[in-house]
PDB file of C-alpha atoms and ligand atoms in Angstrom:
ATOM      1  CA  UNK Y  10      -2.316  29.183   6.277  1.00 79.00           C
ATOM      2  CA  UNK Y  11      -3.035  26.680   9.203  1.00 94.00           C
ATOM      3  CA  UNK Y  12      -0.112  24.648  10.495  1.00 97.00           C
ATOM      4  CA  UNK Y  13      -2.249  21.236   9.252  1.00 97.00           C
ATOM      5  CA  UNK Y  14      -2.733  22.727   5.973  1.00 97.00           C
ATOM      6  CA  UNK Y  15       0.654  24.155   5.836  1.00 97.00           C
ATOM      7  CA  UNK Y  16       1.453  20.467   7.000  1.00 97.00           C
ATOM      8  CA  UNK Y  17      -0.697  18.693   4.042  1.00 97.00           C
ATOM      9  CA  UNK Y  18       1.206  21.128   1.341  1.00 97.00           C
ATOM     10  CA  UNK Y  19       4.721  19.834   2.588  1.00 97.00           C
ATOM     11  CA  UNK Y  20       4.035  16.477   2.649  1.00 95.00           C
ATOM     12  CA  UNK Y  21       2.427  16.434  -1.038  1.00 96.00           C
ATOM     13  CA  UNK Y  22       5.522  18.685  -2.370  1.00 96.00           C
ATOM     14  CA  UNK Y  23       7.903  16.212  -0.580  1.00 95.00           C
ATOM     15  CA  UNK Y  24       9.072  18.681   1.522  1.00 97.00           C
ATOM     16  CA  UNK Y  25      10.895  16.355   4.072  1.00 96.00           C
ATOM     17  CA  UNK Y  26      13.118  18.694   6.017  1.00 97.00           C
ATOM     18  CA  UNK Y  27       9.780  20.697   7.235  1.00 97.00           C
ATOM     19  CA  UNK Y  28       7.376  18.347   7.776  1.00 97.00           C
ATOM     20  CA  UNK Y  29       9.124  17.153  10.983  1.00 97.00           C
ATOM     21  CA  UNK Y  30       9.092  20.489  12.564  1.00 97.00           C
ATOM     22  CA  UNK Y  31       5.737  21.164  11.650  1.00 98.00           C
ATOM     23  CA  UNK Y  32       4.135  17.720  12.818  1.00 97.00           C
ATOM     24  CA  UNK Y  33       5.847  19.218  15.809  1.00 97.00           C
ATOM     25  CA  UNK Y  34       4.710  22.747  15.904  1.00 98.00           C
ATOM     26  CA  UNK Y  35       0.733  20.888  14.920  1.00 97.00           C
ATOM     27  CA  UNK Y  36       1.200  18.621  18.704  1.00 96.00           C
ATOM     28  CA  UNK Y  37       2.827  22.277  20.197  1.00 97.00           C
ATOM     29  CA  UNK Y  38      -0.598  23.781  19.095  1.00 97.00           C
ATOM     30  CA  UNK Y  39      -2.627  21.012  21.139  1.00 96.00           C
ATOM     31  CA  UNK Y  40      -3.737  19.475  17.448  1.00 96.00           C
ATOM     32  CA  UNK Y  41      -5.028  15.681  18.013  1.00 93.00           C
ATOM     33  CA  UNK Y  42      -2.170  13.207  16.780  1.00 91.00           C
ATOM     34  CA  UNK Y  43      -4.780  11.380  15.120  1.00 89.00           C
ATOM     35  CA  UNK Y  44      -5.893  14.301  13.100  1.00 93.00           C
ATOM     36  CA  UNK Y  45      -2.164  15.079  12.356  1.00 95.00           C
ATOM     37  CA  UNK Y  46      -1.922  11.626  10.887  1.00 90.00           C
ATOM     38  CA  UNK Y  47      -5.089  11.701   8.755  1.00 90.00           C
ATOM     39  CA  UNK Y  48      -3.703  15.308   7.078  1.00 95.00           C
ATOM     40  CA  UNK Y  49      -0.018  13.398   6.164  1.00 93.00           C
ATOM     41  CA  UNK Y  50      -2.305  10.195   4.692  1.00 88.00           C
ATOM     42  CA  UNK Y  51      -4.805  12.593   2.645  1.00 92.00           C
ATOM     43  CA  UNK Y  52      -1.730  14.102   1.186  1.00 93.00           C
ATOM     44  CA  UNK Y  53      -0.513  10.725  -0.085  1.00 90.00           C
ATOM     45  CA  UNK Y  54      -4.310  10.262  -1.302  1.00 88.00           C
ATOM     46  CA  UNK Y  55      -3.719  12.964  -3.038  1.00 93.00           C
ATOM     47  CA  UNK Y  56      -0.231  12.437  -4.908  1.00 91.00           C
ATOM     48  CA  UNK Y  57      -1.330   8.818  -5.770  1.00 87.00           C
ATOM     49  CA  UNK Y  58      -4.938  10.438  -7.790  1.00 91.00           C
ATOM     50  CA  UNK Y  59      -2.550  12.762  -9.173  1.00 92.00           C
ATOM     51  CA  UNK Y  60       0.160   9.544 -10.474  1.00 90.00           C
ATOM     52  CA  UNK Y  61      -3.186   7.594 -11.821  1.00 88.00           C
ATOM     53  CA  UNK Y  62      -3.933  10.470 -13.954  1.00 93.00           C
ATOM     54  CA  UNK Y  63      -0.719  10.926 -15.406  1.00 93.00           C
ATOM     55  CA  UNK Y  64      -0.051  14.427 -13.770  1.00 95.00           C
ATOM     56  CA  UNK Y  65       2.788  13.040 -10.681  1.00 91.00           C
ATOM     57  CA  UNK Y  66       5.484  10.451 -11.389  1.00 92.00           C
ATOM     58  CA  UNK Y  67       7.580   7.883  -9.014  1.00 89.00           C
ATOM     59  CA  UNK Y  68      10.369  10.451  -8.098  1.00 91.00           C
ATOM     60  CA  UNK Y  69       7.278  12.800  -7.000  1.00 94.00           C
ATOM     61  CA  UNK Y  70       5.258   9.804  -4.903  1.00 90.00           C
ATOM     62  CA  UNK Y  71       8.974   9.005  -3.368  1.00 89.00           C
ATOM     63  CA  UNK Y  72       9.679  12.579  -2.176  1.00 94.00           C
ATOM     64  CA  UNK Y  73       6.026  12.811  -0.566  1.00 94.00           C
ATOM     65  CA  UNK Y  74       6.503   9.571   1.037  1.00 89.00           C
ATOM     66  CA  UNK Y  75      10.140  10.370   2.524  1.00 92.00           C
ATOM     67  CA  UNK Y  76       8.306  13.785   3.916  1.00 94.00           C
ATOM     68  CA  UNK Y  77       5.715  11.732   5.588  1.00 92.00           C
ATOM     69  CA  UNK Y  78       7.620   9.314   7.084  1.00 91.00           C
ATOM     70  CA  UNK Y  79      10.077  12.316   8.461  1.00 94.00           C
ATOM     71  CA  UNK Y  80       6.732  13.618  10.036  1.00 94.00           C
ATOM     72  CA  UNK Y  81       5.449   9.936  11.591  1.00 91.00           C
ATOM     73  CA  UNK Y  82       8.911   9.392  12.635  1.00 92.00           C
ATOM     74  CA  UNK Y  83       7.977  12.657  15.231  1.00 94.00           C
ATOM     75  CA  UNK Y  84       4.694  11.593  15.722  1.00 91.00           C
ATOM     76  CA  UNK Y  85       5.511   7.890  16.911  1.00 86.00           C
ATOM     77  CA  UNK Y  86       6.285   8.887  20.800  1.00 87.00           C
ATOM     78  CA  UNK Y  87       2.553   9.867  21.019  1.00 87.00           C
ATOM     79  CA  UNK Y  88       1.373   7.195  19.354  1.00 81.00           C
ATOM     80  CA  UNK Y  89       3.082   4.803  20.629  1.00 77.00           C
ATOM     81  CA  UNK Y  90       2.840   3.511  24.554  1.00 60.00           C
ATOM     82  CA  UNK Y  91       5.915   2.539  26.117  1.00 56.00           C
ATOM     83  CA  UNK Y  92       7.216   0.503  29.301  1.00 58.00           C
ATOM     84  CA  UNK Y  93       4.518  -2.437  30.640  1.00 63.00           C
ATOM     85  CA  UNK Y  94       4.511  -5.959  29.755  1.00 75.00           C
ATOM     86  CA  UNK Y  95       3.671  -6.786  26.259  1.00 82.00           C
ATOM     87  CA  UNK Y  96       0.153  -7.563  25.390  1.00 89.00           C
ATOM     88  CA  UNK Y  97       1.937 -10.448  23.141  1.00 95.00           C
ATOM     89  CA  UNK Y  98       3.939 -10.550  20.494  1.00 97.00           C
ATOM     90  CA  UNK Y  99       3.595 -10.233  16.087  1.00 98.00           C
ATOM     91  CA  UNK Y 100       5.798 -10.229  13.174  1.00 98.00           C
ATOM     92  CA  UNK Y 101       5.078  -7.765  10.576  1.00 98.00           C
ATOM     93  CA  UNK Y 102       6.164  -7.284   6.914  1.00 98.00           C
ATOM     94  CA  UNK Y 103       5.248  -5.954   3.310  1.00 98.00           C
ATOM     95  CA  UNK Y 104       4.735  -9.161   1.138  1.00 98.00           C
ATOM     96  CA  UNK Y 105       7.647 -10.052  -1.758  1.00 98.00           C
ATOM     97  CA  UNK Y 106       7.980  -7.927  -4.441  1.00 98.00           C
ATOM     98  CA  UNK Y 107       6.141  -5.151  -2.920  1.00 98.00           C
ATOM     99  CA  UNK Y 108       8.300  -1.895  -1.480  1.00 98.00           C
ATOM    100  CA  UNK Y 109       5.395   0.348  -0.177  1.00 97.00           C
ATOM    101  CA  UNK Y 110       6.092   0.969   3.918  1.00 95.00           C
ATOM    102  CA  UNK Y 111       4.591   3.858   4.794  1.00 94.00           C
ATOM    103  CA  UNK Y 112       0.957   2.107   5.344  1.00 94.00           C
ATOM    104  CA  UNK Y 113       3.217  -0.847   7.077  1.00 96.00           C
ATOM    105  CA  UNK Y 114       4.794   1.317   9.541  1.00 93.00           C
ATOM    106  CA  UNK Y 115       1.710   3.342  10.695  1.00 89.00           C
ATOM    107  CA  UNK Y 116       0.275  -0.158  11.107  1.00 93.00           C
ATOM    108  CA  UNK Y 117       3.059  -1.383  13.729  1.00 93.00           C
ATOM    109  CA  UNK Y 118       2.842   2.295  14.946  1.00 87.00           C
ATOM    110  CA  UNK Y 119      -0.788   1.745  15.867  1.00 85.00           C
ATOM    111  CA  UNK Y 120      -0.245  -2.069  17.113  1.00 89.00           C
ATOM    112  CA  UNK Y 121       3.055  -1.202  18.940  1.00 88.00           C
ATOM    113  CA  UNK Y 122       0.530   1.668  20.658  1.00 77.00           C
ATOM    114  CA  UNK Y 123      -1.780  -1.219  22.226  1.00 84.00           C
ATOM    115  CA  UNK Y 124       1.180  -2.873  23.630  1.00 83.00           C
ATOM    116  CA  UNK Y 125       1.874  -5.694  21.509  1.00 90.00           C
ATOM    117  CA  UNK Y 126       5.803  -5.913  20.667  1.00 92.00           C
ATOM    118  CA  UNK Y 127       5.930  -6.640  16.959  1.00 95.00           C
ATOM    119  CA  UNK Y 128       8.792  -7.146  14.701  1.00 98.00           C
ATOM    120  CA  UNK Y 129       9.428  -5.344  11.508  1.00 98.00           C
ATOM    121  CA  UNK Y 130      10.907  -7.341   9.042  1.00 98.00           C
ATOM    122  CA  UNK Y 131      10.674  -4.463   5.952  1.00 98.00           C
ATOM    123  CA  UNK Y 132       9.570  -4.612   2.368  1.00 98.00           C
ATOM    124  CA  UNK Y 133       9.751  -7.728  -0.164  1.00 98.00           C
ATOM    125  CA  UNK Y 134       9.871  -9.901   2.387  1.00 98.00           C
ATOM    126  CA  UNK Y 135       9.663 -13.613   0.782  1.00 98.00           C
ATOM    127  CA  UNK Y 136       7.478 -15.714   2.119  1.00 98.00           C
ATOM    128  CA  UNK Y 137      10.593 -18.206   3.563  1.00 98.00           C
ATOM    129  CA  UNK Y 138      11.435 -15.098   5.402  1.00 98.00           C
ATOM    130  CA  UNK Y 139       8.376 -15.359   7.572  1.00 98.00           C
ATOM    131  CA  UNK Y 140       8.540 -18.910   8.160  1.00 98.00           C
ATOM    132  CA  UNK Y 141      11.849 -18.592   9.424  1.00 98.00           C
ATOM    133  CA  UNK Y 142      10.886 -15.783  12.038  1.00 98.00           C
ATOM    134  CA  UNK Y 143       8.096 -17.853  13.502  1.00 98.00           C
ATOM    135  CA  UNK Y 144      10.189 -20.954  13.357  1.00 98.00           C
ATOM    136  CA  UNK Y 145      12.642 -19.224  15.721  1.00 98.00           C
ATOM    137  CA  UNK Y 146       9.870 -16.999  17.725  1.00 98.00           C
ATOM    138  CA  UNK Y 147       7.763 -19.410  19.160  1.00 97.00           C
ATOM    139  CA  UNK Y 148       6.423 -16.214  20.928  1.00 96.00           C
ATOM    140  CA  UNK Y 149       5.109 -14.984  18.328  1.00 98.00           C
ATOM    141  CA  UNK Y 150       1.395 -15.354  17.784  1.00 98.00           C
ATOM    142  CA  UNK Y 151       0.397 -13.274  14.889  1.00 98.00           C
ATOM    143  CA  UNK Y 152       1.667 -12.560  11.258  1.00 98.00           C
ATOM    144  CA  UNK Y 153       0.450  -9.123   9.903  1.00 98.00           C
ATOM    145  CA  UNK Y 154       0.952  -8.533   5.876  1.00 98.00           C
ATOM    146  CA  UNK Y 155       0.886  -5.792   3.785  1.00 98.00           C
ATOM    147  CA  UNK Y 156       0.562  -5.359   0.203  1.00 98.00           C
ATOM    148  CA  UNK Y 157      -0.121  -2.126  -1.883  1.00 98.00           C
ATOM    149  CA  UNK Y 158       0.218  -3.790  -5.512  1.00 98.00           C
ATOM    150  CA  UNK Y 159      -2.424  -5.728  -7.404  1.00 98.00           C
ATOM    151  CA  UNK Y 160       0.473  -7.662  -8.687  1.00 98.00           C
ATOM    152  CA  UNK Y 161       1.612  -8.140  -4.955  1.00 98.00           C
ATOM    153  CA  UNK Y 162      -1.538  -9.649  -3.459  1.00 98.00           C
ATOM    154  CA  UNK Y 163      -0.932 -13.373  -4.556  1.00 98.00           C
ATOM    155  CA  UNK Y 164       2.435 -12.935  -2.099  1.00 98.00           C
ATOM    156  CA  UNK Y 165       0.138 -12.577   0.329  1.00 98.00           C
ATOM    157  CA  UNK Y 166      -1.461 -16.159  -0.940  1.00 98.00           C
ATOM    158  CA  UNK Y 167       2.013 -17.399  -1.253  1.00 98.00           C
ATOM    159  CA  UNK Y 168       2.851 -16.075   2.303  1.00 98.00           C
ATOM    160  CA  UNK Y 169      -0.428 -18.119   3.784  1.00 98.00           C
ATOM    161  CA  UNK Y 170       0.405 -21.403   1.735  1.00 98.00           C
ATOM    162  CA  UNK Y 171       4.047 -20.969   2.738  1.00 98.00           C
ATOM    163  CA  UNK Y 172       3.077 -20.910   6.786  1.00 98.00           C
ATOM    164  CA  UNK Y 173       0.749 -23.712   6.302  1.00 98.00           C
ATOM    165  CA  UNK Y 174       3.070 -26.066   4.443  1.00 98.00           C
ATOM    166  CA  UNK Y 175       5.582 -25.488   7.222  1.00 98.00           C
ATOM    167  CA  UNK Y 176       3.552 -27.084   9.973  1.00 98.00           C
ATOM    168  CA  UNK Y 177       2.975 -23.644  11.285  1.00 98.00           C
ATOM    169  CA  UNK Y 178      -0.574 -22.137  10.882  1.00 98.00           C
ATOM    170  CA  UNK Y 179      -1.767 -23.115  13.949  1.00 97.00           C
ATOM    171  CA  UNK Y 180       0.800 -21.710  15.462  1.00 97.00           C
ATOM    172  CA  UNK Y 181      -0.416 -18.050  14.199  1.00 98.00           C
ATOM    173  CA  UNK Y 182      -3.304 -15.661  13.258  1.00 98.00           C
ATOM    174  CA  UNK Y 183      -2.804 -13.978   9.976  1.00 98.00           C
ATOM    175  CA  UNK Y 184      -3.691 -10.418   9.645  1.00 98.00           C
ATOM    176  CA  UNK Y 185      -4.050  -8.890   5.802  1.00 98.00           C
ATOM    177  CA  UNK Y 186      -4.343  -5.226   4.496  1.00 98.00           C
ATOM    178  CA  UNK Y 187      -3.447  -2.887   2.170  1.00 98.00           C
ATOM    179  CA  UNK Y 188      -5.287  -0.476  -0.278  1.00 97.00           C
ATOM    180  CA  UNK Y 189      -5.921  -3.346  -2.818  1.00 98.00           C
ATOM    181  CA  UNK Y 190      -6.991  -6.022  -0.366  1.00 98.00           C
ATOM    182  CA  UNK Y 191     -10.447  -6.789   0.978  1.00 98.00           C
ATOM    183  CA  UNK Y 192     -12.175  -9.401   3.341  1.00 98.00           C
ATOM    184  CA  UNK Y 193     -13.488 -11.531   0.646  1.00 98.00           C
ATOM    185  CA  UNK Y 194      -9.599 -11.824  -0.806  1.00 98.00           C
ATOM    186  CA  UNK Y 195      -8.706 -12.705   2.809  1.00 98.00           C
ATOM    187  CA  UNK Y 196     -11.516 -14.931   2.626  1.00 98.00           C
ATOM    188  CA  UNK Y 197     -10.484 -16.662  -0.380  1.00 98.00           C
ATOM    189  CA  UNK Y 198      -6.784 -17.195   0.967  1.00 98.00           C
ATOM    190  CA  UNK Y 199      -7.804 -18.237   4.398  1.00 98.00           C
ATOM    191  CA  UNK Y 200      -6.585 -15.566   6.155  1.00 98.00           C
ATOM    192  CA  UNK Y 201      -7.802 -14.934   9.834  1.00 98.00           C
ATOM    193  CA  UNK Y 202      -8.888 -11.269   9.902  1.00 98.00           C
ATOM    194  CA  UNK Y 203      -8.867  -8.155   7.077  1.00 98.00           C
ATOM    195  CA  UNK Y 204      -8.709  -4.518   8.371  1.00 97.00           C
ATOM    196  CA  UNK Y 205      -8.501  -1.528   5.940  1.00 96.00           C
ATOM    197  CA  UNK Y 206      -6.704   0.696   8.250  1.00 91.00           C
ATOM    198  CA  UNK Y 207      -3.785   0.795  11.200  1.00 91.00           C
ATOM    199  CA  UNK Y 208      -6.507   2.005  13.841  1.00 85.00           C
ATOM    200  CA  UNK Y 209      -8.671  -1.168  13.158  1.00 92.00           C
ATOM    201  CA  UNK Y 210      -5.861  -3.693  13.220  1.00 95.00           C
ATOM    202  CA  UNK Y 211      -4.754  -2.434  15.746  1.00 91.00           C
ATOM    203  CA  UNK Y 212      -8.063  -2.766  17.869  1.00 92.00           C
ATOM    204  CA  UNK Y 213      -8.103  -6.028  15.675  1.00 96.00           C
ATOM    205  CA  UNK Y 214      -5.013  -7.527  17.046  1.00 97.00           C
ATOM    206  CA  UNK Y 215      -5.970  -7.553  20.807  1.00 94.00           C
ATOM    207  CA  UNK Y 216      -8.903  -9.631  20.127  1.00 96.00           C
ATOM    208  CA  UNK Y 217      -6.434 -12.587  19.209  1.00 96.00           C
ATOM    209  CA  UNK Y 218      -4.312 -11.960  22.604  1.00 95.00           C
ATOM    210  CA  UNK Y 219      -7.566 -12.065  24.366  1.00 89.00           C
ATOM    211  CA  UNK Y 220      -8.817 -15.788  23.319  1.00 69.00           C
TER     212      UNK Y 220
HETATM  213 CO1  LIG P 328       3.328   3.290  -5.437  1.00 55.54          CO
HETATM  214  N1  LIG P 328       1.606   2.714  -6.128  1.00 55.54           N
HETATM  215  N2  LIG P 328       4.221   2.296  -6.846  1.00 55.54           N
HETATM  216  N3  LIG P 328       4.951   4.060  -4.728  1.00 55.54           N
HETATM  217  N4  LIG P 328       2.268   4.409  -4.417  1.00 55.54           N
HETATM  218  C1  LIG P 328       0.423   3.065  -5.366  1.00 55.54           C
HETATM  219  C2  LIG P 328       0.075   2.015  -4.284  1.00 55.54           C
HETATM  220  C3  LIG P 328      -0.702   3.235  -6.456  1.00 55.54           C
HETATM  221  C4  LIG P 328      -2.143   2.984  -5.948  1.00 55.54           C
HETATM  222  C5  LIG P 328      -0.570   4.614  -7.155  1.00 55.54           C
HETATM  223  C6  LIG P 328      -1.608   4.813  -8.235  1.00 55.54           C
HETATM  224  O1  LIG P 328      -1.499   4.241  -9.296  1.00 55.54           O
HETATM  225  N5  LIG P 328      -2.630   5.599  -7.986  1.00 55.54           N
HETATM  226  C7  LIG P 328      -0.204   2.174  -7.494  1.00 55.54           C
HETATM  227  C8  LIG P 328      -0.735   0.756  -7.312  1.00 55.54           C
HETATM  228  C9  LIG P 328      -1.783   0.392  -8.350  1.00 55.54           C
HETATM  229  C10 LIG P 328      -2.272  -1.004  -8.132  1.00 55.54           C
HETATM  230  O2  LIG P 328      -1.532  -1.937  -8.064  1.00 55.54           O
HETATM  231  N6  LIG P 328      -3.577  -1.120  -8.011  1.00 55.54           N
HETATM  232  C11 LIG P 328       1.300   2.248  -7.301  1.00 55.54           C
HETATM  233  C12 LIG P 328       2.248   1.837  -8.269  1.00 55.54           C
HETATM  234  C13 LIG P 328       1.687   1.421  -9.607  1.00 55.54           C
HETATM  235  C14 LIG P 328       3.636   1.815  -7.998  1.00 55.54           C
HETATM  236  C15 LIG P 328       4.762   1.363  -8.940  1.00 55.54           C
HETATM  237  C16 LIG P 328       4.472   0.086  -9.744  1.00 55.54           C
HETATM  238  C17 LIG P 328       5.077   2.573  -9.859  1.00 55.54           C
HETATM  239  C18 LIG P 328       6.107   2.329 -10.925  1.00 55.54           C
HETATM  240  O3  LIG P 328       7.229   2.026 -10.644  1.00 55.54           O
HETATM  241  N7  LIG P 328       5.658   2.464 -12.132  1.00 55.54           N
HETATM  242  C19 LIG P 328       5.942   1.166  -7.962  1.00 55.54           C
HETATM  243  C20 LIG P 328       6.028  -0.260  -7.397  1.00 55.54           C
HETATM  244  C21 LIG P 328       7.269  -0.475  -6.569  1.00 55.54           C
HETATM  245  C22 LIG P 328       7.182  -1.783  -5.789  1.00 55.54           C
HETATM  246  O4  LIG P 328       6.620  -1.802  -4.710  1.00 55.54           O
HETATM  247  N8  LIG P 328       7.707  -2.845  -6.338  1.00 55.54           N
HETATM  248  C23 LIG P 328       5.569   2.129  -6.890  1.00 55.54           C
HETATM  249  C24 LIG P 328       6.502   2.794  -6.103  1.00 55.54           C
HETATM  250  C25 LIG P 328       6.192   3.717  -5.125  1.00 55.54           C
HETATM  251  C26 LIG P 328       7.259   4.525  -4.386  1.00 55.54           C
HETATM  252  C27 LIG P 328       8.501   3.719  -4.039  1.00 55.54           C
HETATM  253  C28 LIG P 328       7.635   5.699  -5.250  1.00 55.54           C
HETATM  254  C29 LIG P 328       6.418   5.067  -3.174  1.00 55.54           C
HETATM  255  C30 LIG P 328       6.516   4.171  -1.903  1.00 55.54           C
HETATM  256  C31 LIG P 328       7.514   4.687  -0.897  1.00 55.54           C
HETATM  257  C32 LIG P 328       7.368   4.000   0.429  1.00 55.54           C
HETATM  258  O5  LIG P 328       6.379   3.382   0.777  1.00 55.54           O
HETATM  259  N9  LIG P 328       8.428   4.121   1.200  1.00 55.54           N
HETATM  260  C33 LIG P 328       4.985   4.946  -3.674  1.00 55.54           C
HETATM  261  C34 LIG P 328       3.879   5.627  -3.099  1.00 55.54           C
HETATM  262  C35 LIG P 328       4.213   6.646  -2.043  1.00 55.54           C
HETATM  263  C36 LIG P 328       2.543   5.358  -3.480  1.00 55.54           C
HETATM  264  C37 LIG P 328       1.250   6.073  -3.034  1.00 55.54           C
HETATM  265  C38 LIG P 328       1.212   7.449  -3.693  1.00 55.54           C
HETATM  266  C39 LIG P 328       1.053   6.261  -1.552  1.00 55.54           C
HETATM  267  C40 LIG P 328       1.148   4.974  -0.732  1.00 55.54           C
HETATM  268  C41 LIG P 328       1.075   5.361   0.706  1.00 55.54           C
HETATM  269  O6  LIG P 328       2.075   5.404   1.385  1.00 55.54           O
HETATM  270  N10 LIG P 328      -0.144   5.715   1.166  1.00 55.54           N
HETATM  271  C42 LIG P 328       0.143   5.082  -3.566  1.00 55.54           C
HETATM  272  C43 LIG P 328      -1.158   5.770  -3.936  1.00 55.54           C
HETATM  273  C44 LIG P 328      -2.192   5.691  -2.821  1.00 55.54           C
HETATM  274  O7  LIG P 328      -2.120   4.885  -1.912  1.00 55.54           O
HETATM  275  N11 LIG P 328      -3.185   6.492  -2.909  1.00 55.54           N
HETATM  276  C45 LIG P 328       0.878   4.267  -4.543  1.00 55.54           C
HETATM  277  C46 LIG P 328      -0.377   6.186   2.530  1.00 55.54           C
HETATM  278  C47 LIG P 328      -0.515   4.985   3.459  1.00 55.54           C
HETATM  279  C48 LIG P 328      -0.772   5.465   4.868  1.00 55.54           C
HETATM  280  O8  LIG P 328      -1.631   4.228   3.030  1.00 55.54           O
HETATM  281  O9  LIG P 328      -0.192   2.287   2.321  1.00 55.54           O
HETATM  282  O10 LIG P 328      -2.686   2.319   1.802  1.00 55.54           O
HETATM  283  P1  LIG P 328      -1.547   2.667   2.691  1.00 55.54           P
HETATM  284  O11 LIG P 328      -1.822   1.988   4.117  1.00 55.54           O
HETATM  285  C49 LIG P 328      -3.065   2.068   4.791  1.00 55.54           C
HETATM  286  C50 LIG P 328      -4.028   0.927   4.451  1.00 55.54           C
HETATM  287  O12 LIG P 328      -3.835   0.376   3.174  1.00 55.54           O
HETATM  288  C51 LIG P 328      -3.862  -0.017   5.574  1.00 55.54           C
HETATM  289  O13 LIG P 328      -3.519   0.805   6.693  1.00 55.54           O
HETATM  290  C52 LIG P 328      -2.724   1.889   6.252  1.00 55.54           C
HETATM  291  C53 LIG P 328      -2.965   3.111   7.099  1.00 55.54           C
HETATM  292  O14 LIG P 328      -4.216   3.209   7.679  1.00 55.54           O
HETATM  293  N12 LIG P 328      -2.888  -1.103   5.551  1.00 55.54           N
HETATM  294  C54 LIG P 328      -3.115  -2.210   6.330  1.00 55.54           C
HETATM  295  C55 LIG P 328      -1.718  -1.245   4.936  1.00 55.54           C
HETATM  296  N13 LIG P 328      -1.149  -2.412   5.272  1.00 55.54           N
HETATM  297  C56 LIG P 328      -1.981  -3.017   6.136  1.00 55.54           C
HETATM  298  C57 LIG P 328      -1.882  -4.244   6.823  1.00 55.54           C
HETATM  299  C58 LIG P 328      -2.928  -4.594   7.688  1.00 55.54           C
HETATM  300  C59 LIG P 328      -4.039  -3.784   7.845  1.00 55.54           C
HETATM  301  C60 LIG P 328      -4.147  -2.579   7.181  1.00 55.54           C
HETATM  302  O15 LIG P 328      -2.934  -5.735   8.403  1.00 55.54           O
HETATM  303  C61 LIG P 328      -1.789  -6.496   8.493  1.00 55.54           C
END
């Protein structure tokens, strides 16, 4: 077996302890770090098809997600570009009620990799939460939200309304995404820009730095 199949296995049996060495022995065997990253995701593809059809449960998603994020957690020096002057600076979160952060993290992986210096502020973050951070970081110029839930998404409506009542949208761009959300729900809540994927809002995020 391949070291990126072998790779995909681990990560859907939760295999945590080998995934790291393997993401390893993948950038060893002059494998692209993109590539590596698109194996680990399709094995989370996979688990979640299996959990909508009854056949994987929480414990099984939760094991498969602890793997990945042992084998990001080796792939982030790559990814990521260090030293220079920031590009600017971001706050990032997943919205309240909502404790997906594997999607989250590859997306401050991918912005952190264009320069920008973004803070993490975790999962379930209340909207209050947010308004606080850019109340004390004038700095920062752009909000990024995640949600994975259907029954998430209006925290990232509550987020929007929340920054806007405070005096503070024009302060910020606000960046949506997650598998549920799409431009015409960004749309709807007024949000500045959609991307489906880290890569995009990543080259997404530069554009704001830029005008
Ligand atoms: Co959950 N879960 N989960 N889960 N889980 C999903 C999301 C689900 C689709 C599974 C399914 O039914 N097929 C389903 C949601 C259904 C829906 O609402 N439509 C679901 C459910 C139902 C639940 C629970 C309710 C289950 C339960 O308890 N009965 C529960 C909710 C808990 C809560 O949050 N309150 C729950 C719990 C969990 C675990 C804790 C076990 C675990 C999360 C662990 C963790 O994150 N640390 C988990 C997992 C692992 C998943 C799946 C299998 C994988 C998610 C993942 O990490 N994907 C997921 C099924 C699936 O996605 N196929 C599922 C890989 C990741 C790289 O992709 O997060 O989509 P993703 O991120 C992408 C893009 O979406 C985008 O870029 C990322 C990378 O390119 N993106 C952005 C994300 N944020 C962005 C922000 C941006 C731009 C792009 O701009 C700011």
């Amino acid at each position: 077996m391949g070291t990126l199949e072998d790779l995909r296995e681990k990560v859907m049996k939760g295999k945590r302890k080998e995934t790291g060495p393997l993401v390893q022995q993948a950038l060893d065997e002059g494998c692209d770090p993109q590539e590596i990253l698109d194996v680990m995701v399709d094995a989370m593809g996979v688990i979640g098809e299996a959990f909508s059809r009854g056949e994987a449960f929480v414990p099984e998603m939760l094991v498969a997600a602890r793997a990945m994020s042992a084998g990001t957690a080796v792939l982030k020096p790559v990814l990521v570009a260090e030293g220079n002057e920031p590009v600017g600076h971001a706050v990032i979160g997943t919205v309240k009620g909502d404790m997906h952060d594997i999607g989250k993290n590859l997306v401050r992986m991918m912005i952190e990799s264009k320069g920008v210096e973004i803070a993490d502020l975790g999962v379930d973050v209340a909207p209050e939460a947010f308004v606080q951070y850019i109340t004390e970081h004038p700095e920062c110029k752009v909000v990024c939200l995640s949600a994975l839930l259907t029954t998430t998404m209006p925290a990232l409506d509550e987020t929007v309304k929340a920054i806007t009542e405070a005096g503070l949208r024009d302060q910020v761009k606000i960046m949506v995404g997650g598998a549920p959300v799409n431009q015409e729900f960004a749309d709807e809540i007024g949000a500045d820009a959609y991307t489906p994927d880290a890569g995009a809002a990543a080259e997404r995020i530069v554009l704001f730095y830029q005008n």
